[in-house]
XYZ file of C-alpha atoms in Angstrom:
589
model
C -14.189 -14.825 -14.517
C -17.401 -12.918 -13.211
C -17.499 -12.112 -9.560
C -20.653 -13.224 -7.663
C -21.604 -9.876 -7.583
C -21.597 -9.506 -11.618
C -23.283 -13.187 -11.780
C -26.425 -12.262 -9.101
C -26.725 -8.460 -11.173
C -26.849 -10.566 -14.292
C -29.816 -12.379 -13.060
C -31.435 -9.655 -11.210
C -30.936 -7.314 -14.094
C -32.788 -10.102 -16.483
C -35.634 -10.068 -13.479
C -35.984 -6.410 -14.105
C -36.172 -6.546 -18.043
C -38.490 -9.160 -17.796
C -40.789 -7.242 -15.427
C -40.649 -4.227 -18.029
C -38.084 -2.137 -16.610
C -34.351 -1.351 -17.694
C -31.858 -4.150 -16.451
C -29.552 -1.360 -15.365
C -31.696 -1.283 -12.107
C -30.516 -4.707 -11.075
C -27.380 -3.765 -9.103
C -26.594 -6.243 -6.303
C -24.457 -5.451 -2.958
C -23.691 -7.439 -0.144
C -26.447 -6.793 2.493
C -26.506 -3.943 4.939
C -28.486 -6.202 7.138
C -26.811 -9.979 7.348
C -29.334 -10.932 9.707
C -31.986 -10.305 7.324
C -30.586 -11.584 3.850
C -27.115 -12.070 2.188
C -27.257 -9.913 -0.549
C -29.733 -6.933 -1.718
C -31.022 -5.067 -4.496
C -32.084 -1.265 -4.061
C -33.124 -0.649 -7.838
C -36.831 -0.532 -7.419
C -36.431 2.597 -5.348
C -34.404 4.216 -8.317
C -36.841 2.740 -10.921
C -39.703 4.292 -9.069
C -39.040 8.061 -10.373
C -38.686 6.877 -13.818
C -41.763 4.271 -14.086
C -43.955 6.469 -11.643
C -44.799 3.542 -9.709
C -44.581 2.311 -5.763
C -41.016 1.234 -5.335
C -42.560 -2.143 -3.451
C -44.998 -2.718 -6.564
C -41.682 -2.702 -8.841
C -39.944 -4.811 -6.404
C -42.606 -7.646 -6.316
C -42.756 -7.697 -9.900
C -38.857 -8.340 -9.993
C -39.552 -11.135 -7.152
C -41.866 -12.762 -9.034
C -39.628 -13.481 -11.945
C -36.794 -14.239 -9.899
C -38.847 -17.077 -8.627
C -37.731 -19.282 -11.618
C -34.167 -18.821 -10.984
C -32.414 -21.583 -8.737
C -29.217 -19.396 -8.189
C -31.676 -18.173 -4.827
C -32.714 -19.722 -2.043
C -34.913 -16.789 -0.597
C -36.351 -13.896 -2.511
C -38.831 -11.167 -0.942
C -39.631 -7.662 -1.358
C -39.645 -5.519 1.537
C -40.821 -1.935 2.095
C -40.473 0.465 1.144
C -39.069 -1.326 -2.032
C -35.859 -3.624 -0.853
C -35.519 -6.898 -2.630
C -33.659 -9.332 -0.313
C -31.855 -12.407 -1.767
C -30.452 -15.611 0.044
C -28.375 -17.677 -2.394
C -28.925 -21.289 -2.953
C -26.404 -23.406 -1.251
C -25.915 -25.431 -4.414
C -25.051 -22.527 -6.681
C -22.907 -21.183 -3.775
C -20.986 -24.109 -3.968
C -20.627 -23.793 -7.875
C -19.049 -19.995 -7.526
C -16.710 -21.125 -4.579
C -15.280 -24.048 -7.088
C -14.822 -21.659 -9.955
C -12.831 -19.565 -7.675
C -10.664 -22.469 -6.441
C -9.981 -23.392 -9.963
C -8.928 -20.120 -11.075
C -5.159 -19.359 -10.439
C -6.516 -15.640 -10.177
C -8.776 -16.584 -7.520
C -11.505 -14.935 -9.671
C -9.949 -11.499 -9.900
C -10.328 -10.902 -13.833
C -7.298 -9.710 -15.803
C -7.912 -6.375 -17.445
C -8.551 -5.943 -21.135
C -6.143 -2.993 -21.207
C -3.443 -3.009 -18.571
C -2.037 0.257 -16.861
C 1.301 1.390 -16.232
C 1.503 2.862 -13.114
C 4.295 4.549 -11.286
C 4.124 4.316 -7.334
C 6.222 7.316 -5.670
C 7.072 5.849 -2.096
C 9.480 5.631 0.348
C 10.959 9.106 0.264
C 14.250 8.735 1.927
C 16.960 10.847 2.218
C 20.348 10.094 1.847
C 23.121 10.180 4.601
C 20.108 9.843 7.013
C 18.680 6.953 8.825
C 15.148 5.658 8.322
C 13.203 6.862 11.337
C 9.678 5.947 11.985
C 8.196 8.753 9.914
C 9.520 6.627 6.844
C 7.418 3.548 7.982
C 3.907 4.683 6.574
C 5.485 5.744 3.217
C 7.182 2.844 2.672
C 4.818 0.145 3.526
C 1.327 1.866 2.006
C 3.429 2.400 -0.783
C 4.902 -0.985 -1.414
C 1.247 -2.254 -0.776
C -0.315 -0.570 -3.479
C 2.060 -1.520 -5.687
C 1.376 -5.027 -5.047
C -2.185 -4.514 -4.995
C -2.034 -2.819 -8.581
C 0.316 -5.749 -9.876
C -1.978 -8.439 -8.853
C -4.564 -6.598 -10.514
C -2.780 -6.913 -13.769
C -1.092 -3.721 -14.472
C 2.636 -2.759 -15.201
C 3.637 -1.299 -11.899
C 6.937 0.687 -11.091
C 7.967 1.695 -7.779
C 10.060 4.782 -7.453
C 11.855 5.355 -4.058
C 12.454 9.122 -5.149
C 15.080 9.530 -2.588
C 16.041 13.364 -1.562
C 19.656 13.582 -2.705
C 20.375 16.751 -4.092
C 20.163 20.229 -2.513
C 21.315 21.792 0.860
C 21.970 18.927 2.363
C 24.793 17.607 0.492
C 26.576 21.134 0.767
C 26.224 20.644 4.599
C 27.817 17.732 4.500
C 30.529 18.701 2.156
C 31.309 21.623 4.363
C 31.545 19.890 7.380
C 33.553 17.280 5.906
C 36.160 19.651 4.740
C 36.191 21.268 8.380
C 36.998 17.488 9.610
C 39.200 16.279 7.205
C 40.696 19.354 5.373
C 43.773 17.188 3.905
C 41.314 14.892 1.525
C 42.176 15.183 -2.099
C 38.702 16.898 -2.834
C 39.686 19.837 -1.007
C 43.229 20.174 -2.674
C 43.116 22.744 -5.470
C 46.426 21.001 -6.781
C 44.928 17.924 -7.004
C 45.173 15.752 -10.571
C 43.963 12.438 -11.607
C 41.199 10.390 -10.255
C 39.899 10.656 -6.465
C 39.498 7.356 -4.421
C 37.318 4.860 -5.248
C 36.966 4.118 -1.100
C 34.753 6.698 0.705
C 36.736 8.706 3.329
C 33.620 7.933 5.662
C 30.658 5.008 6.869
C 27.148 5.414 6.902
C 27.673 5.633 10.815
C 29.675 8.776 10.209
C 27.284 10.287 7.540
C 24.518 9.841 10.194
C 26.596 11.941 12.766
C 28.008 14.349 10.134
C 24.818 15.381 8.924
C 22.582 16.636 12.291
C 26.219 17.962 13.153
C 26.428 20.388 10.340
C 22.612 21.093 9.912
C 23.257 22.175 13.804
C 26.144 24.348 13.107
C 24.378 26.256 10.282
C 21.732 27.290 12.574
C 24.327 29.074 14.934
C 27.215 30.066 12.492
C 26.155 32.016 9.369
C 29.625 31.976 7.725
C 29.328 27.925 7.830
C 25.843 28.096 6.208
C 27.020 30.596 3.277
C 30.193 28.061 2.902
C 27.327 25.097 2.526
C 25.240 27.069 0.246
C 28.395 27.925 -1.908
C 29.080 23.965 -1.727
C 25.588 23.132 -2.846
C 26.004 25.606 -6.087
C 29.183 24.288 -6.782
C 27.794 20.810 -6.528
C 24.845 21.250 -8.644
C 27.306 23.041 -11.254
C 28.877 20.004 -11.704
C 32.317 20.465 -9.834
C 34.091 17.291 -9.848
C 35.896 17.202 -6.426
C 32.192 17.620 -4.644
C 30.507 15.255 -7.260
C 33.071 12.639 -6.246
C 32.207 12.937 -2.369
C 28.151 13.124 -3.546
C 28.846 9.686 -5.474
C 30.197 8.283 -2.383
C 27.727 9.706 -0.198
C 25.207 7.934 -2.505
C 27.021 4.743 -2.709
C 27.485 4.320 0.800
C 23.681 5.515 1.872
C 21.887 3.431 -0.738
C 23.600 0.414 0.483
C 22.190 1.006 3.935
C 18.924 1.965 2.657
C 18.395 -1.139 0.735
C 19.685 -3.175 3.562
C 16.775 -1.615 5.966
C 14.046 -1.628 3.435
C 14.426 -5.464 2.572
C 14.354 -6.178 6.265
C 10.628 -4.577 5.756
C 10.354 -6.599 2.757
C 10.052 -3.392 0.554
C 11.434 -3.226 -2.746
C 11.725 -0.352 -5.524
C 11.836 -1.068 -9.154
C 13.807 2.497 -9.437
C 16.427 4.116 -7.019
C 15.915 7.524 -8.624
C 16.175 11.084 -7.039
C 15.699 14.758 -7.184
C 19.758 14.942 -8.926
C 18.409 12.324 -11.812
C 16.018 15.234 -13.178
C 18.616 18.304 -12.676
C 19.303 18.146 -16.392
C 15.594 18.676 -17.407
C 14.973 21.931 -15.182
C 16.704 24.761 -17.202
C 14.770 23.762 -20.478
C 11.624 23.272 -18.267
C 11.837 26.709 -16.684
C 12.560 28.642 -19.992
C 9.790 26.620 -21.738
C 7.398 27.521 -18.978
C 8.494 31.193 -19.389
C 8.269 31.062 -23.272
C 4.472 30.165 -23.036
C 3.621 32.706 -20.347
C 2.954 30.094 -17.554
C 5.794 31.491 -15.394
C 6.193 34.929 -14.267
C 7.939 36.556 -11.749
C 6.990 37.809 -8.392
C 8.793 39.402 -5.603
C 11.714 37.954 -7.147
C 10.428 34.524 -7.350
C 9.089 32.666 -10.360
C 5.784 31.367 -10.193
C 2.728 29.750 -11.701
C -0.888 30.475 -10.770
C -2.808 27.532 -9.892
C -6.132 28.626 -8.629
C -9.174 27.343 -10.622
C -12.577 28.285 -11.246
C -14.897 26.574 -8.663
C -12.128 26.717 -5.770
C -13.735 28.093 -2.512
C -10.545 30.225 -1.971
C -7.431 31.322 -3.625
C -4.575 29.064 -3.609
C -1.120 30.481 -3.520
C 1.157 30.366 -6.578
C 3.540 27.411 -7.358
C 6.790 28.681 -6.675
C 9.563 27.146 -9.178
C 12.666 29.337 -8.528
C 12.926 31.348 -5.878
C 14.299 34.708 -5.804
C 18.229 33.564 -5.626
C 17.531 31.367 -8.189
C 17.132 27.961 -6.154
C 15.094 25.265 -6.988
C 12.421 23.955 -4.573
C 10.621 20.314 -4.168
C 7.889 21.489 -6.704
C 10.461 22.200 -9.380
C 12.138 18.821 -8.991
C 8.735 17.153 -8.792
C 7.626 18.614 -12.013
C 11.013 17.578 -13.805
C 10.353 14.195 -12.644
C 7.031 14.350 -14.153
C 8.776 15.235 -17.579
C 11.503 12.338 -17.279
C 8.462 9.816 -16.634
C 6.445 10.711 -19.321
C 9.420 10.687 -21.470
C 10.761 7.153 -19.979
C 7.333 5.033 -19.263
C 4.459 7.060 -20.423
C 2.582 5.894 -17.125
C -0.980 6.112 -17.121
C -1.170 7.022 -13.566
C 1.116 8.430 -11.211
C 0.626 7.493 -7.279
C 2.638 9.717 -4.760
C 2.193 8.125 -1.305
C 3.316 10.997 0.857
C 2.396 12.904 4.340
C -0.994 14.233 4.170
C 0.444 17.991 5.300
C 1.968 17.626 1.839
C -1.303 18.063 0.259
C -1.199 21.565 -0.951
C 2.227 21.057 -2.601
C 0.595 18.089 -4.722
C -2.126 20.224 -5.503
C 0.109 22.854 -6.561
C 2.048 20.492 -8.888
C -0.437 18.377 -10.091
C -2.402 21.541 -11.309
C 0.936 23.007 -12.970
C 1.561 19.873 -14.579
C -1.879 19.732 -16.139
C -2.124 23.373 -16.691
C 1.135 23.279 -18.787
C 0.726 20.000 -20.542
C 3.786 18.467 -18.995
C 1.511 15.445 -18.548
C -1.135 14.117 -20.719
C -4.835 15.310 -19.939
C -5.744 11.710 -19.425
C -2.993 10.931 -17.136
C -4.168 10.299 -13.087
C -2.045 12.177 -10.837
C -2.974 11.020 -7.353
C -1.650 11.803 -3.817
C -2.221 9.186 -1.115
C -1.780 11.411 1.865
C -1.045 9.525 5.174
C -1.717 10.703 8.634
C 0.831 10.463 11.710
C 1.741 7.435 13.731
C 1.197 8.272 17.262
C 2.491 6.769 20.491
C 0.282 5.748 23.222
C 0.512 9.538 24.430
C -1.387 10.542 21.392
C 2.082 12.267 19.913
C 4.299 11.497 17.253
C 6.156 8.196 18.311
C 9.755 9.134 19.918
C 12.352 7.269 22.170
C 11.874 7.414 25.804
C 14.399 10.136 25.734
C 12.287 12.095 23.125
C 14.513 11.591 20.223
C 13.441 10.280 16.793
C 13.134 6.605 16.721
C 14.913 4.709 14.197
C 13.085 2.569 12.034
C 15.236 -0.624 12.859
C 14.960 0.339 16.592
C 10.803 -0.048 16.219
C 11.117 -3.352 14.552
C 13.161 -4.757 17.104
C 11.042 -3.477 19.655
C 7.819 -5.271 18.202
C 9.915 -8.520 17.445
C 11.139 -8.678 20.967
C 7.248 -8.282 22.260
C 6.377 -11.178 19.787
C 9.270 -13.321 20.750
C 7.646 -12.522 24.724
C 4.096 -13.566 23.944
C 5.287 -16.598 22.143
C 7.347 -17.651 24.968
C 4.734 -17.381 27.796
C 2.863 -20.501 25.912
C 5.393 -22.821 24.988
C 9.108 -23.573 24.300
C 11.430 -23.345 21.221
C 14.705 -23.907 20.114
C 16.638 -20.581 19.581
C 16.904 -20.487 15.690
C 13.039 -21.678 15.316
C 12.240 -18.753 17.680
C 14.224 -15.979 15.724
C 12.872 -17.156 12.384
C 9.152 -16.946 13.876
C 9.242 -14.211 15.665
C 10.849 -12.084 12.724
C 8.031 -12.869 10.656
C 5.571 -12.600 13.148
C 6.938 -9.392 14.413
C 6.997 -7.899 10.539
C 3.338 -8.819 10.157
C 2.247 -7.154 13.477
C 4.152 -4.304 12.620
C 2.708 -3.762 8.871
C -0.641 -5.238 9.650
C -0.824 -2.738 12.613
C -0.373 0.035 10.206
C -2.066 -0.925 7.016
C -5.262 -1.863 8.922
C -5.980 1.938 9.438
C -7.311 4.042 6.744
C -4.051 5.788 5.373
C -5.196 9.183 6.004
C -6.080 8.900 9.419
C -3.595 9.427 12.371
C -3.511 6.016 14.849
C -1.990 4.926 17.922
C 0.637 2.570 17.494
C -0.056 0.201 20.472
C 3.193 -2.462 20.314
C 1.362 -4.906 22.602
C -2.098 -4.614 20.849
C -0.307 -5.236 17.335
C 1.960 -8.044 18.709
C -1.258 -9.845 20.197
C -2.426 -13.501 18.753
C -5.988 -12.137 19.087
C -8.030 -9.605 17.692
C -7.450 -7.839 14.426
C -3.908 -8.048 14.470
C -1.392 -9.616 12.059
C -0.368 -12.509 14.158
C -3.992 -13.527 14.569
C -4.355 -13.752 10.574
C -0.736 -15.879 10.477
C -2.121 -18.175 13.185
C -5.183 -18.721 11.195
C -2.914 -19.701 8.268
C -0.969 -21.979 10.313
C -3.804 -23.704 11.946
C -5.141 -24.762 8.462
C -1.495 -25.722 7.514
C -1.480 -27.875 10.662
C -5.094 -29.207 9.875
C -3.569 -30.611 6.238
C -0.417 -32.027 8.123
C -2.268 -33.861 10.609
C -4.346 -35.590 7.931
C -1.738 -36.381 5.561
C 0.773 -37.505 8.315
C -2.334 -40.031 9.043
C -2.445 -41.177 5.609
C -5.011 -39.037 4.277
C -5.371 -37.514 0.632
C -7.506 -34.529 -0.760
C -8.828 -35.365 -4.101
C -8.679 -32.186 -5.958
C -10.876 -33.037 -8.793
C -13.799 -33.544 -7.161
C -16.376 -30.650 -6.701
C -16.960 -28.649 -3.633
C -20.355 -29.937 -2.052
C -23.103 -27.672 -1.084
C -22.675 -26.103 2.179
C -24.641 -27.934 4.983
C -24.013 -25.484 8.293
C -24.366 -21.783 8.604
C -21.040 -21.183 9.414
C -19.904 -23.111 6.250
C -22.229 -20.999 4.600
C -20.862 -18.143 5.690
C -17.346 -18.879 5.064
C -18.187 -19.800 1.142
C -19.899 -16.392 0.970
C -16.880 -14.550 2.269
C -14.611 -16.395 0.006
C -16.850 -14.993 -3.110
C -16.401 -11.749 -1.840
C -12.250 -11.571 -2.496
C -12.574 -10.634 -6.065
C -15.162 -7.538 -5.205
C -12.932 -6.614 -2.310
C -9.759 -6.439 -4.805
C -11.566 -4.038 -7.404
C -12.158 -1.992 -4.472
C -9.071 -2.080 -2.692
C -7.528 -1.169 -5.832
C -9.891 1.577 -7.217
C -9.250 3.377 -4.031
C -5.848 2.360 -3.476
C -6.652 1.157 -0.060
C -4.716 -1.541 1.873
C -6.879 -1.192 4.880
C -9.675 -3.023 2.877
C -7.595 -5.704 2.102
C -6.880 -6.146 6.212
C -10.645 -5.818 6.848
C -11.099 -8.825 4.336
C -8.423 -10.933 5.636
C -9.937 -10.175 9.308
C -13.402 -11.320 8.470
C -12.295 -14.398 6.501
C -10.188 -15.261 9.262
C -13.436 -15.064 11.866
C -15.492 -16.902 9.633
C -12.911 -19.983 9.122
C -12.563 -19.685 13.011
C -16.290 -20.153 13.615
C -16.333 -23.003 10.843
C -13.444 -24.845 12.573
C -14.699 -24.634 15.951
C -18.228 -25.893 14.785
C -17.066 -28.533 12.491
C -15.518 -31.676 12.975
C -13.252 -31.734 9.813
C -10.843 -34.756 10.180
C -13.502 -37.052 12.260
C -16.011 -36.258 9.585
C -17.637 -40.085 9.010
C -18.456 -39.130 5.181
C -15.184 -39.339 2.961
C -16.888 -36.812 0.468
C -18.054 -34.471 3.055
C -14.546 -34.790 4.505
C -12.675 -34.017 1.520
C -15.017 -30.958 0.567
C -14.083 -29.618 3.886
C -10.386 -29.792 3.030
C -10.587 -28.417 -0.350
C -12.610 -25.429 1.495
C -10.121 -24.822 3.808
C -7.378 -25.121 1.400
C -8.767 -22.268 -0.574
C -9.203 -20.095 2.482
C -5.455 -20.630 2.981
C -4.927 -19.885 -0.464
C -6.792 -16.746 0.009
C -5.252 -15.621 3.007
C -1.599 -16.282 1.788
C -2.246 -13.999 -1.230
C -4.006 -11.306 0.915
C -0.693 -11.013 3.225
C 1.367 -11.165 0.122
C -0.268 -8.047 -1.101
C 0.329 -6.630 2.443
C 3.919 -7.469 2.372
C 4.359 -10.319 4.800
C 4.600 -13.902 5.016
C 3.267 -16.921 7.348
C 5.700 -18.961 8.876
C 5.255 -22.999 9.012
C 4.161 -22.768 12.654
C 3.834 -20.677 15.521
């Protein structure tokens, strides 16, 4: 199914061709000046160079040919060579009807779906999720949903930090606290306990204590490094502790990610690719890519055309230890082997851009991934508090993610109870859904790369460009249908939409026609904020129409039914959009 832009380009391109110009100049876009026209074509300006004519002359030629097409209500050539277009209401209604009839709301299925891996989340085991984990989780989840909606096979990987010194620190600290555990008994035989010797709360206290101790006690740090080495060599007592850490941590992480409605297809971590590393290192050395520099093993990544020389990518430290770059490269090898992806998308802090540039260049340079495989880093900015600094607790500590969720749900609950009374269960259910919408939309409505201020009061508002406002619009449409049906009304879905009569109805229809093009842009740019912008525009268009139109009291049955089918489509599109952002609407608010 073609989008409205594609339909218009077919027509305008044909008019260019009939006027003696290439049809490719008939590109159409939504008008930059909606006060002047609804769509525009700037092709005459580009064609002028090839055909050595004044742009306005070419525009006039094309407009003359466009006069025979019923799709337009108005066509005009404007100096220096713009072609302004207004859509015929009847044609517009046909387009919107075709969207309504389509399960995918006008979004085409790709001829050849891609396999896309989205690497997001990035949580570390044995540590609680904090506000720094919010952005990768919800941006990555939305990107995954957008790609899947566009018809591609998408695999989401949490890519846990589950290997390295942090594990050794926990083991060393545990040995200090509970030296009698069988894992530290050299004479122990048989299996190790199935039940872990700690809870998630214990781990969340053990790790920071061990980290702090290692900074003050050199002997303890050396002990932790030795524990790490033995773990990575497969020492079974420490592997048993590591498995306990993983089981306890992953269970808690899943619970907290579930609260965010964030879900992963793969729960892999750095440890999963440990077996690939020795062969990878040897191969990179044998083929002459990796060489020693100050005792470390490095690969050059600077390319011709770089404005400055980039530091080489270190894949082994001088003491033989691996780094994030090492495990990231090994992860690429595993993903190529298991999934053969067309694209890998990494959602991580923008401050890691150099790291990903190095890793991607090494992967391409050494052939670890196919030459056509896309490697993309979506770098996100910082979520700051009202003071413009990274969001923290009142005492300056790192705010846990579940506490942030609780704060925004409490603010939503406060705002809800200002206007009406709810029973307790109803209030809890609604405030949880609206709170999640406020949290996610507040973040996703910002372009990912930008820092932004997390303003709980503004994000929880039921007015303006917020998640609660979008949900309120959906609920408002639902209440119209509820009132109509409870009064004995029935919507005839078999009838066609009628041509719009008012400006607000036409604007609403025009906004609906933009869904497919918006989705294509959001997918191409991996940009959830594009979805947010569209949902807000559609909600605004609906609410203008709602306030100016007597929907249920319209005396003409056909017109009333057309109104209802139209707003029913609006509700479908809005619900689809918020699903792409990772939240859902309550039945009432």
